[in-house]
Coordinates of C-alpha atoms in Angstrom, one line a residue:
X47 CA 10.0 -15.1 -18.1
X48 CA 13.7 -16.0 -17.4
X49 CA 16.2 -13.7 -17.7
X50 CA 18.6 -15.2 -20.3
X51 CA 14.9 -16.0 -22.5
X52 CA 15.0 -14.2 -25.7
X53 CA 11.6 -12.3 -27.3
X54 CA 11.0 -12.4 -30.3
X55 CA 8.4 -9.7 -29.7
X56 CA 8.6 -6.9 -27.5
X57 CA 6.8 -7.2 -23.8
X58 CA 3.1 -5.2 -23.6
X59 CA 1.3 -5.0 -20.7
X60 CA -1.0 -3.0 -19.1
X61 CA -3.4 -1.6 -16.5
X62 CA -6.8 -1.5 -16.9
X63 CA -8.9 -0.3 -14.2
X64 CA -12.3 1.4 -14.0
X65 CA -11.8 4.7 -12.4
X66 CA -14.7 4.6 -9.5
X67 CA -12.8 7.4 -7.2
X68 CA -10.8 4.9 -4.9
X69 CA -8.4 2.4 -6.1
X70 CA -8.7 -1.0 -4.1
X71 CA -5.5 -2.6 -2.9
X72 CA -6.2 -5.5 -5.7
X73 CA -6.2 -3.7 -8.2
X74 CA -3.0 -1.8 -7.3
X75 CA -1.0 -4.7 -6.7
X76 CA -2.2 -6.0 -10.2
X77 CA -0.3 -2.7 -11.4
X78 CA 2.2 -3.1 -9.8
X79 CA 3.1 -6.6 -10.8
X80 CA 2.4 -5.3 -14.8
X81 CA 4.8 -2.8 -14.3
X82 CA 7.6 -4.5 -12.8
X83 CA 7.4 -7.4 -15.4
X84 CA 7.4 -4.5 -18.4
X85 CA 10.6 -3.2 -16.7
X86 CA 12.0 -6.6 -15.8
X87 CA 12.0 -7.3 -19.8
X88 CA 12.4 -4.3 -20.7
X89 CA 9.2 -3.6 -22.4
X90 CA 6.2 -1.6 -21.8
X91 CA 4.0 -0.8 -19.2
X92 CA 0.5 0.7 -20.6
X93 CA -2.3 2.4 -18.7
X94 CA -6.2 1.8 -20.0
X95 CA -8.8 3.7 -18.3
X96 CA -11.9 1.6 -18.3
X97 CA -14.2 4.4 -18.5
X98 CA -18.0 3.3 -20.2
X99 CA -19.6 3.6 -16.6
X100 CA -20.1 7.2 -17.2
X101 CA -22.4 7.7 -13.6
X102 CA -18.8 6.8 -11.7
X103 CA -16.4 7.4 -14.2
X104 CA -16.1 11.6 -13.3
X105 CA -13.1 13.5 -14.1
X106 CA -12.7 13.5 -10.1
X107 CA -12.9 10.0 -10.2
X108 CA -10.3 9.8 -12.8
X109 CA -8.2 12.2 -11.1
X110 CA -7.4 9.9 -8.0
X111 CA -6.7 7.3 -10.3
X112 CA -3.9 9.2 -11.5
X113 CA -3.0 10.6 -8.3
X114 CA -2.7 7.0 -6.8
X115 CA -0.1 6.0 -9.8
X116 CA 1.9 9.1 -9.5
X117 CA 1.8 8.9 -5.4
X118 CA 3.3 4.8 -5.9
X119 CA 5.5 5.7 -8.9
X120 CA 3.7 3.6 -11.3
X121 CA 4.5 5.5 -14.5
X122 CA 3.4 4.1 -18.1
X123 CA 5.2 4.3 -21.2
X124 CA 2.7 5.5 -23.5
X125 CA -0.4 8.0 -23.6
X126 CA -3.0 7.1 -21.4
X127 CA -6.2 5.1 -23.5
X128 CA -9.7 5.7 -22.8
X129 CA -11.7 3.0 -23.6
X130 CA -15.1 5.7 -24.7
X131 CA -12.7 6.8 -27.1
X132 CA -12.5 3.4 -28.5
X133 CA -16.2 3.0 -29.2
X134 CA -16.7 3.2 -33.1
X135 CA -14.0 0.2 -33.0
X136 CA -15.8 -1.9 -30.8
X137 CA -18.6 -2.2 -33.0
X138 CA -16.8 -2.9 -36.2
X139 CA -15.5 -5.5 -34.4
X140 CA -18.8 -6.6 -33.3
X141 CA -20.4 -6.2 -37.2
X142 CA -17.6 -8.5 -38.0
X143 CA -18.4 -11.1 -35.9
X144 CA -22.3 -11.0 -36.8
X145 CA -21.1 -11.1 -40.5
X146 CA -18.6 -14.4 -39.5
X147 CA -21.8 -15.6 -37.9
X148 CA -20.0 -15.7 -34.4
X149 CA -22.4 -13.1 -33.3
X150 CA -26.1 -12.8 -33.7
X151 CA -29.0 -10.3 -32.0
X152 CA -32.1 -11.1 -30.5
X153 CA -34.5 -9.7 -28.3
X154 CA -34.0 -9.6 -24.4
X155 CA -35.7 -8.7 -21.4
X156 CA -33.8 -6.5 -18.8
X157 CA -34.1 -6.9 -15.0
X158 CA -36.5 -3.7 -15.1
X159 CA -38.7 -5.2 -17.7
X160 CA -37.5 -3.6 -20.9
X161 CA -37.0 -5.6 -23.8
X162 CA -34.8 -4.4 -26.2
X163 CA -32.4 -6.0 -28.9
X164 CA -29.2 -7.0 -27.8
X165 CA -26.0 -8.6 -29.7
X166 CA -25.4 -12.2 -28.5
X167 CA -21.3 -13.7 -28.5
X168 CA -22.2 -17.6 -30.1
X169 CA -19.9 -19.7 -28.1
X170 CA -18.4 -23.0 -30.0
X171 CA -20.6 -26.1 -28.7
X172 CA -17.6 -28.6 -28.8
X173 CA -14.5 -28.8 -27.8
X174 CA -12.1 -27.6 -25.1
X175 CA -11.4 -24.0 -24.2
X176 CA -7.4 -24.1 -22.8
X177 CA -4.5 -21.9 -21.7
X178 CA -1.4 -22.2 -20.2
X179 CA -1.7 -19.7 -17.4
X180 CA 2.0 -17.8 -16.3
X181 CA 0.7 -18.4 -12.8
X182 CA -2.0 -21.8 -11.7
X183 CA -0.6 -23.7 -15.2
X184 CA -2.1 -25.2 -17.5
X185 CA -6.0 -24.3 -17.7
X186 CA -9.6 -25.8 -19.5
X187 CA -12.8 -25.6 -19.7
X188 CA -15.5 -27.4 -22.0
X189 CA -17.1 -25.1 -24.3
X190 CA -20.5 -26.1 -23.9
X191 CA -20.2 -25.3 -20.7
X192 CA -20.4 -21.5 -21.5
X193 CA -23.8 -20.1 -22.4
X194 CA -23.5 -17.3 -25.6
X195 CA -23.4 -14.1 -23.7
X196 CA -24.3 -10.6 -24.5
X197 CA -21.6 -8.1 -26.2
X198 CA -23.5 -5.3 -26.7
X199 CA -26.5 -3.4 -24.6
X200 CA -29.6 -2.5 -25.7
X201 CA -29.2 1.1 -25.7
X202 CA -26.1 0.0 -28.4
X203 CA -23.2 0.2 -25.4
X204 CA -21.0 -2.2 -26.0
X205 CA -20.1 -4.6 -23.2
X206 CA -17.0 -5.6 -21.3
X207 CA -16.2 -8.4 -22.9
X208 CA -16.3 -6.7 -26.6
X209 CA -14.3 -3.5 -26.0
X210 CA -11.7 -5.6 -23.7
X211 CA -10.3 -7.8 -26.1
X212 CA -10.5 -5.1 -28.8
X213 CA -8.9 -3.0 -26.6
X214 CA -5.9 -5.2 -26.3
X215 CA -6.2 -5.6 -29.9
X216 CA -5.2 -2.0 -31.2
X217 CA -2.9 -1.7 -27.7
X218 CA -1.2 -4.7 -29.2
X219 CA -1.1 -6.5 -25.4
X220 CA 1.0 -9.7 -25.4
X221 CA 0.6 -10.6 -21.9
X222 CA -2.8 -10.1 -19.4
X223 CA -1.9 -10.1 -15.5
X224 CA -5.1 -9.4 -13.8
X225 CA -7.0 -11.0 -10.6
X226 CA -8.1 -14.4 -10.8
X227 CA -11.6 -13.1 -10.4
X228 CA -10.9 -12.7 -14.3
X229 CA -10.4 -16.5 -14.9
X230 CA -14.2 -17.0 -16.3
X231 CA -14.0 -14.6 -18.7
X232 CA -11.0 -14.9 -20.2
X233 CA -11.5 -18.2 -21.4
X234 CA -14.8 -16.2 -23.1
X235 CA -12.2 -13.7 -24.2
X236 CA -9.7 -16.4 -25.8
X237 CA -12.9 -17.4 -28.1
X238 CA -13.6 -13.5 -29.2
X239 CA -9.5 -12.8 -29.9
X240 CA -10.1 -16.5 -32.1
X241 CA -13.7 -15.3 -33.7
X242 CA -11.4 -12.1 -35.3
X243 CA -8.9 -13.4 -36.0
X244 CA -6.5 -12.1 -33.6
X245 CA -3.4 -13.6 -31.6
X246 CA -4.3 -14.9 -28.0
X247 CA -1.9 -13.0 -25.3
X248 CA -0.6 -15.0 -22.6
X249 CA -2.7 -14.9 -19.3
X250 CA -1.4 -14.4 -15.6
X251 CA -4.2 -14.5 -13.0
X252 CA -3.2 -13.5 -9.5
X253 CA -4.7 -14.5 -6.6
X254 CA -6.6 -12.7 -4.2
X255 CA -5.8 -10.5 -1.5
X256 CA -7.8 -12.2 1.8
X257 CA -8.3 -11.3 5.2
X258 CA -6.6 -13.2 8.3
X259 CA -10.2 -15.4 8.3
X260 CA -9.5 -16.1 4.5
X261 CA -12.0 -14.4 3.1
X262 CA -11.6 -11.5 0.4
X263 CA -10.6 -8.1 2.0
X264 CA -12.1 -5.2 2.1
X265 CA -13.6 -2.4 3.6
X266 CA -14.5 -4.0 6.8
X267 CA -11.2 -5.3 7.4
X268 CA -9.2 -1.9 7.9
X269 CA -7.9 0.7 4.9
X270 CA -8.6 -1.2 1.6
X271 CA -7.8 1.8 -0.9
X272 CA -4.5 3.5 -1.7
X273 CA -5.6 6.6 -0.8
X274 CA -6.2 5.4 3.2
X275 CA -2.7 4.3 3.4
X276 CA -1.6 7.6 2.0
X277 CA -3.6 9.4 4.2
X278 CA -2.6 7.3 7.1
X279 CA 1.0 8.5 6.9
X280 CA 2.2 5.6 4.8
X281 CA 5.2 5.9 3.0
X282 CA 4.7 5.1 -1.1
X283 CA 7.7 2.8 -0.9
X284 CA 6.5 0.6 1.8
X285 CA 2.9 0.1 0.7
X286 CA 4.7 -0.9 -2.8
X287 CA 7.4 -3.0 -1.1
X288 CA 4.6 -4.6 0.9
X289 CA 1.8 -5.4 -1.8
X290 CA 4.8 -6.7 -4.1
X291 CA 5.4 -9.7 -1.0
X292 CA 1.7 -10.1 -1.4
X293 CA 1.6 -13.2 -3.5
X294 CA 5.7 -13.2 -4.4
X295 CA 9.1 -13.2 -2.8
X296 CA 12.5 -12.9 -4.4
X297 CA 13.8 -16.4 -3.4
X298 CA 15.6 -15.8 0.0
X299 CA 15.0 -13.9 3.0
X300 CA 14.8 -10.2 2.1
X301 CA 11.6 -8.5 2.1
X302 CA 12.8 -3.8 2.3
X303 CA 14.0 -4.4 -1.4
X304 CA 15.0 -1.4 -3.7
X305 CA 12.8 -0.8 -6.6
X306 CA 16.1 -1.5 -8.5
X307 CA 16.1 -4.8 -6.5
X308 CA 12.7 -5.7 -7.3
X309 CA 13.2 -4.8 -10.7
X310 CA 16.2 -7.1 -11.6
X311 CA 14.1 -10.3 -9.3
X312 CA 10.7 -10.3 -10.8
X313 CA 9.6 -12.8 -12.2
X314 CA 6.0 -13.9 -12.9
X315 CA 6.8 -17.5 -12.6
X316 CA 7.8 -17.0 -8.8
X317 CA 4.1 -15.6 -8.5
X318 CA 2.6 -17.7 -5.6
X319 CA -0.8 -19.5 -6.4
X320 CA -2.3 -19.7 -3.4
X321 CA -4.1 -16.5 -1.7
X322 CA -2.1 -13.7 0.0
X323 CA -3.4 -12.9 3.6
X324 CA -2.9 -9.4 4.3
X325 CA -1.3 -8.9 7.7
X326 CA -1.3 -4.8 9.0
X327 CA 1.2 -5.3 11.4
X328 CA 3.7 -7.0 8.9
X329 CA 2.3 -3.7 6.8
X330 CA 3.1 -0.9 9.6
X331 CA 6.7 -2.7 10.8
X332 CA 7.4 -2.1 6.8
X333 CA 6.7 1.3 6.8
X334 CA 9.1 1.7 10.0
X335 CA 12.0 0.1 7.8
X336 CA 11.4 2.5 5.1
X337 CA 11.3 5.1 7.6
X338 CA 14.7 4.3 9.2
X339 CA 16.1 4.1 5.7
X340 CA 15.5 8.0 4.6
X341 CA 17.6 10.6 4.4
X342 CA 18.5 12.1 7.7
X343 CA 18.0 15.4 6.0
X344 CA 14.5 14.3 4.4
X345 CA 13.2 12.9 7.5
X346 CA 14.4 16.4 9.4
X347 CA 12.7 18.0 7.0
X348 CA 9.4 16.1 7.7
X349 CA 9.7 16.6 11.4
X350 CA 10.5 20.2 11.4
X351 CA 7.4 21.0 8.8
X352 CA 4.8 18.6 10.9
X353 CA 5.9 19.6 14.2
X354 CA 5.6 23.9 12.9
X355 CA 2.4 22.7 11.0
X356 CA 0.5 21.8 14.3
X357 CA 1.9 25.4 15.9
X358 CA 5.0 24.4 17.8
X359 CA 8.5 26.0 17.3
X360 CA 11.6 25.0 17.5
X361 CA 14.7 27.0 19.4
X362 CA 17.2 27.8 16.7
X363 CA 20.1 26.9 18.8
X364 CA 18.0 23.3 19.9
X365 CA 20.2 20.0 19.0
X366 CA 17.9 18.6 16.3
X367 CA 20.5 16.0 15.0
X368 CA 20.3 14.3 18.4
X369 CA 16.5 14.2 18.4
X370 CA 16.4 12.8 15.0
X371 CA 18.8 10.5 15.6
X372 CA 16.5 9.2 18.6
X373 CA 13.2 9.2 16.3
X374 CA 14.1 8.0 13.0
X375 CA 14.9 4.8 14.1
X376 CA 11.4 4.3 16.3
X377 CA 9.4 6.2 14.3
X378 CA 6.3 3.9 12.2
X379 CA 4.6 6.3 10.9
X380 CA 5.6 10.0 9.9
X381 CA 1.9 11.7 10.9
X382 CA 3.1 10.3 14.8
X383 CA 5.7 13.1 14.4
X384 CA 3.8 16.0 16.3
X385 CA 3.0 13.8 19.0
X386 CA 6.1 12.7 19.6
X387 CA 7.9 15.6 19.9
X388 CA 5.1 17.5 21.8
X389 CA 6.4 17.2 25.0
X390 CA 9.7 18.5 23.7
X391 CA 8.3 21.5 22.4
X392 CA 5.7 22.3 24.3
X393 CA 4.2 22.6 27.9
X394 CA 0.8 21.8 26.6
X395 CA 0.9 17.8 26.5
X396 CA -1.7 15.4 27.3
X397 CA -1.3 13.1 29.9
X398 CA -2.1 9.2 29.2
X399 CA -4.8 8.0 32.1
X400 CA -3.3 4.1 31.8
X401 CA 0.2 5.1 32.5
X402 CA -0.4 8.0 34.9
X403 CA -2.5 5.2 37.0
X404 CA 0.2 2.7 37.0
X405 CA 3.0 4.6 37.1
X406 CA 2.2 7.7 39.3
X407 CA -1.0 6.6 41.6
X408 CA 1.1 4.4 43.8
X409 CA 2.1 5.3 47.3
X410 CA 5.9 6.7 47.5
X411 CA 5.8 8.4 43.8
X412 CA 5.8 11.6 45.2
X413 CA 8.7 11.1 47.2
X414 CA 10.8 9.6 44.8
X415 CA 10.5 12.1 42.3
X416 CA 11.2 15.2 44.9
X417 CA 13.9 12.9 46.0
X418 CA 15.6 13.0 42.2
X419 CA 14.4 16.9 41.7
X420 CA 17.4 17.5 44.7
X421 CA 19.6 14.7 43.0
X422 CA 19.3 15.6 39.4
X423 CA 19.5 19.4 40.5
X424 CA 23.3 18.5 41.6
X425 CA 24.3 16.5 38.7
X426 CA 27.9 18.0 37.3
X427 CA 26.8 17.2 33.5
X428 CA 23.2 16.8 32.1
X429 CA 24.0 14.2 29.7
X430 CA 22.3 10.6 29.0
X431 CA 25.2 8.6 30.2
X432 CA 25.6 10.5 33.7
X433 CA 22.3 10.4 34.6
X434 CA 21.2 6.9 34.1
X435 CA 24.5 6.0 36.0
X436 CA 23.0 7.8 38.4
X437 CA 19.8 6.2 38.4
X438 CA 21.7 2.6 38.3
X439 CA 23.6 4.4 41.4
X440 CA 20.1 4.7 43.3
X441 CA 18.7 1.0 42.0
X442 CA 21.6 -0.6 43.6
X443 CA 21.5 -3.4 41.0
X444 CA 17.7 -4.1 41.7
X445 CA 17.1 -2.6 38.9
X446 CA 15.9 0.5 37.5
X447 CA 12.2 0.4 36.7
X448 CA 11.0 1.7 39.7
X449 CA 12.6 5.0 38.9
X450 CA 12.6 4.6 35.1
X451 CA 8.8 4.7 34.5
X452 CA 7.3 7.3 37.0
X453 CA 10.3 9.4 35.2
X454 CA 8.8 9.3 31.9
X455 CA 5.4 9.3 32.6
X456 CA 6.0 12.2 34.7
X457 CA 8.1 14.4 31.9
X458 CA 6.2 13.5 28.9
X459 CA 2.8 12.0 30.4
X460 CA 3.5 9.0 28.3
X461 CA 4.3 5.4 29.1
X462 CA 6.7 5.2 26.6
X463 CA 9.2 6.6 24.0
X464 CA 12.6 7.4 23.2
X465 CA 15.2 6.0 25.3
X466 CA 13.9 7.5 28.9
X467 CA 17.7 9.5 29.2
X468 CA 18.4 10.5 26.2
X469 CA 14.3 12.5 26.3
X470 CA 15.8 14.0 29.6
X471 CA 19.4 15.2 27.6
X472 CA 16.8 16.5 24.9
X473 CA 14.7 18.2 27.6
X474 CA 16.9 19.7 29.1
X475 CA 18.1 20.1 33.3
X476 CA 15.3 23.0 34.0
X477 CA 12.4 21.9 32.0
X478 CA 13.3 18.0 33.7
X479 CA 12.8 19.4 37.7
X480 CA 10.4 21.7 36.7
X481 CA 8.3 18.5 35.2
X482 CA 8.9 16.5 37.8
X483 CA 8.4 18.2 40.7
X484 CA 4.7 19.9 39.0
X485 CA 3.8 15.7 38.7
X486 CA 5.2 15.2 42.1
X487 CA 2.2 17.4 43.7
X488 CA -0.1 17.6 41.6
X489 CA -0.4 13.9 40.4
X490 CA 2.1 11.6 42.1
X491 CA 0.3 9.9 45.8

């Protein structure tokens, strides 16, 4: 909707998931879209908890639901519906139909061999079934195209279909954003809302999320449920930020927006139509952004609690504002923390094989680094600047690489990092010699 539009009725959406234990990706992004249009017009955001599989729908399951929301900042406006609660209205609605004759039972035959009587939807046999959806346009399919279908179990459960619409019946929904998975049935929804009587809400269906071969993603293709980002050492902002780009883009070239931003710019006709390809490094180099962007203090926080959480300490009198200035802006993920600062708080770092072979197994290592053991051993300040002029010094314009990487590899045993002269500022004169001359003859040829 534009913004200078006027309502005449106030905005409803909602979420509807069914709470299995792990929230895909799809499904978030769906939420996420519902709740930026509710606070784009200024109306409300609802949360429906699609509960009837009992088997997966536990209290832990519905628990990381809720976990998942909270974690991304999707918050809804009104008390959460459960859709068992809603039963005893489901099947007036379904009595009413078999009374309008737009229902009927029969006897059916389940894929185990039961037969049982179930409650049959009558689909018109003529005619055109059409919507104008927010997204593809304008939408139709033939009715007779559409077999009757079944609204209610057996066992006397109602079925999808029956206790969706109703649902968004009593939650008085005015517009349904979901995945275009959904196209199929809601034109068999449009017919139910019609068979009681009820105003159609306006449809949205959003494409899917696909892999880089094109094909849906999932499981197989990397982390595919919030909680694996989380767990990953994603940031809730970025994953938000990122999924948000996933099928829509404010216009111009900005993609780290505000939730403010992204707030006052969405709009469901900018939705794209064709299918988002999820990309992981796009993903990651977002989180980085989002990184960079914290609060110097915050992110201190986080690398102070990480780095004492995996047993390391810091010296009170250490120069932690430099170090953070260093990290922040190179840091992807916040879980990397402890392993990037190992080497500058502890003696007990791993050496990488890869860089230690390239850098440190060539003939003359060892005498280059016992040469810069006596050089930086004399240097009148330990400071960045002076000792990579002193480095350029010995490079004689021929560049410094020679002396650059064996350095680093040999004082933090990896191949890269911070800038290689600011780590040795950080590290420290003592710790420095001490580190190079133990690689020098015990590692370097």
């Amino acid at each position: 909707m534009k913004e200078n539009q006027k309502m005449s009725e106030e905005i409803r959406v909602r979420f509807a998931p069914s709470p299995t234990g792990k929230v895909h990706i799809g499904n978030i992004r769906a939420a996420i879209y519902n709740w930026l249009y509710a606070r784009h017009t200024g109306g409300k955001f609802l949360l429906r908890v699609e509960d009837t599989d009992l088997e997966r729908s536990t209290p832990e399951a519905i628990q990381a639901l809720m976990e998942c929301m909270d974690w991304l900042g999707l918050d809804y406006d009104e008390e959460a519906f459960y859709q068992t609660k809603n039963k005893s209205r489901h099947m007036e609605a379904v009595e009413k139909l078999i009374a309008s004759g737009h229902a009927y039972k029969c006897e059916r035959t389940s894929r185990d061999g039961k037969t049982g009587e179930v409650v049959m939807f009558k689909m018109p046999k003529e005619g055109v079934i059409e919507f104008d959806d927010i997204v593809k346009g304008k939408m139709a399919k033939k009715a007779e195209d559409i077999q009757d279908f079944a609204i209610v179990r057996s066992d006397g459960s109602p079925i999808f279909h029956i206790a969706n619409v109703v649902d968004d019946i009593d939650q008085r929904v005015t517009h349904i954003i979901r995945g275009d998975d959904h196209v199929e049935n809601t034109f068999k929804h449009i017919c139910i809302f019609k068979a009681l009587g009820a105003s159609v809400p306006k449809y949205g269906h959003l494409s899917m999320i696909v892999n880089q071969q094109g094909k849906p993603y999932s499981k197989r293709d990397g982390a595919a449920f919030v909680g694996e980002f989380r767990d990953s050492g994603f940031l809730p902002e970025a994953l938000f930020n990122y999924l948000l780009l996933l099928g829509w883009n404010p216009g111009d070239d900005r993609e780290v927006l505000t939730k403010k931003e992204m707030i006052e710019l969405f709009d469901l006709e900018k939705v794209h139509v064709t299918a988002a390809k999820f990309d992981m490094k796009k993903l990651q180099w977002m989180n980085g952004e989002y990184i960079k962007r914290m609060d110097e203090k915050v992110f201190t926080e986080e690398l102070l609690k990480r780095v004492q959480s995996e047993g390391m300490s810091v010296p009170e009198d250490y120069d932690i504002k430099y170090l953070v200035g260093q990290l922040q802006i190179r840091t992807k993920f916040l879980s990397d923390l402890p392993e990037l600062c190992r080497p500058f708080f502890s003696d007990d770092y791993s050496f990488d094989e890869k860089a230690v072979e390239k850098r440190l197994k060539k003939p003359g290592v060892k005498e280059l680094l016992l040469d810069l053991v006596e050089r930086f051993s004399k240097a009148p300040v330990w400071n960045a600047a002076d000792l990579e002029n002193l480095v350029k010094e010995l490079s004689q314009g021929n560049g410094m690489g020679p002396w650059v990487h064996p350095i680093r590899v040999a004082v933090s045993g990896r191949g890269e990092g911070i800038g290689l002269f600011e780590m040795l500022q950080l590290l420290g004169r003592e710790k420095t010699l001490e580190r190079l001359e133990s690689a020098a003859n015990t590692i370097a040829l």
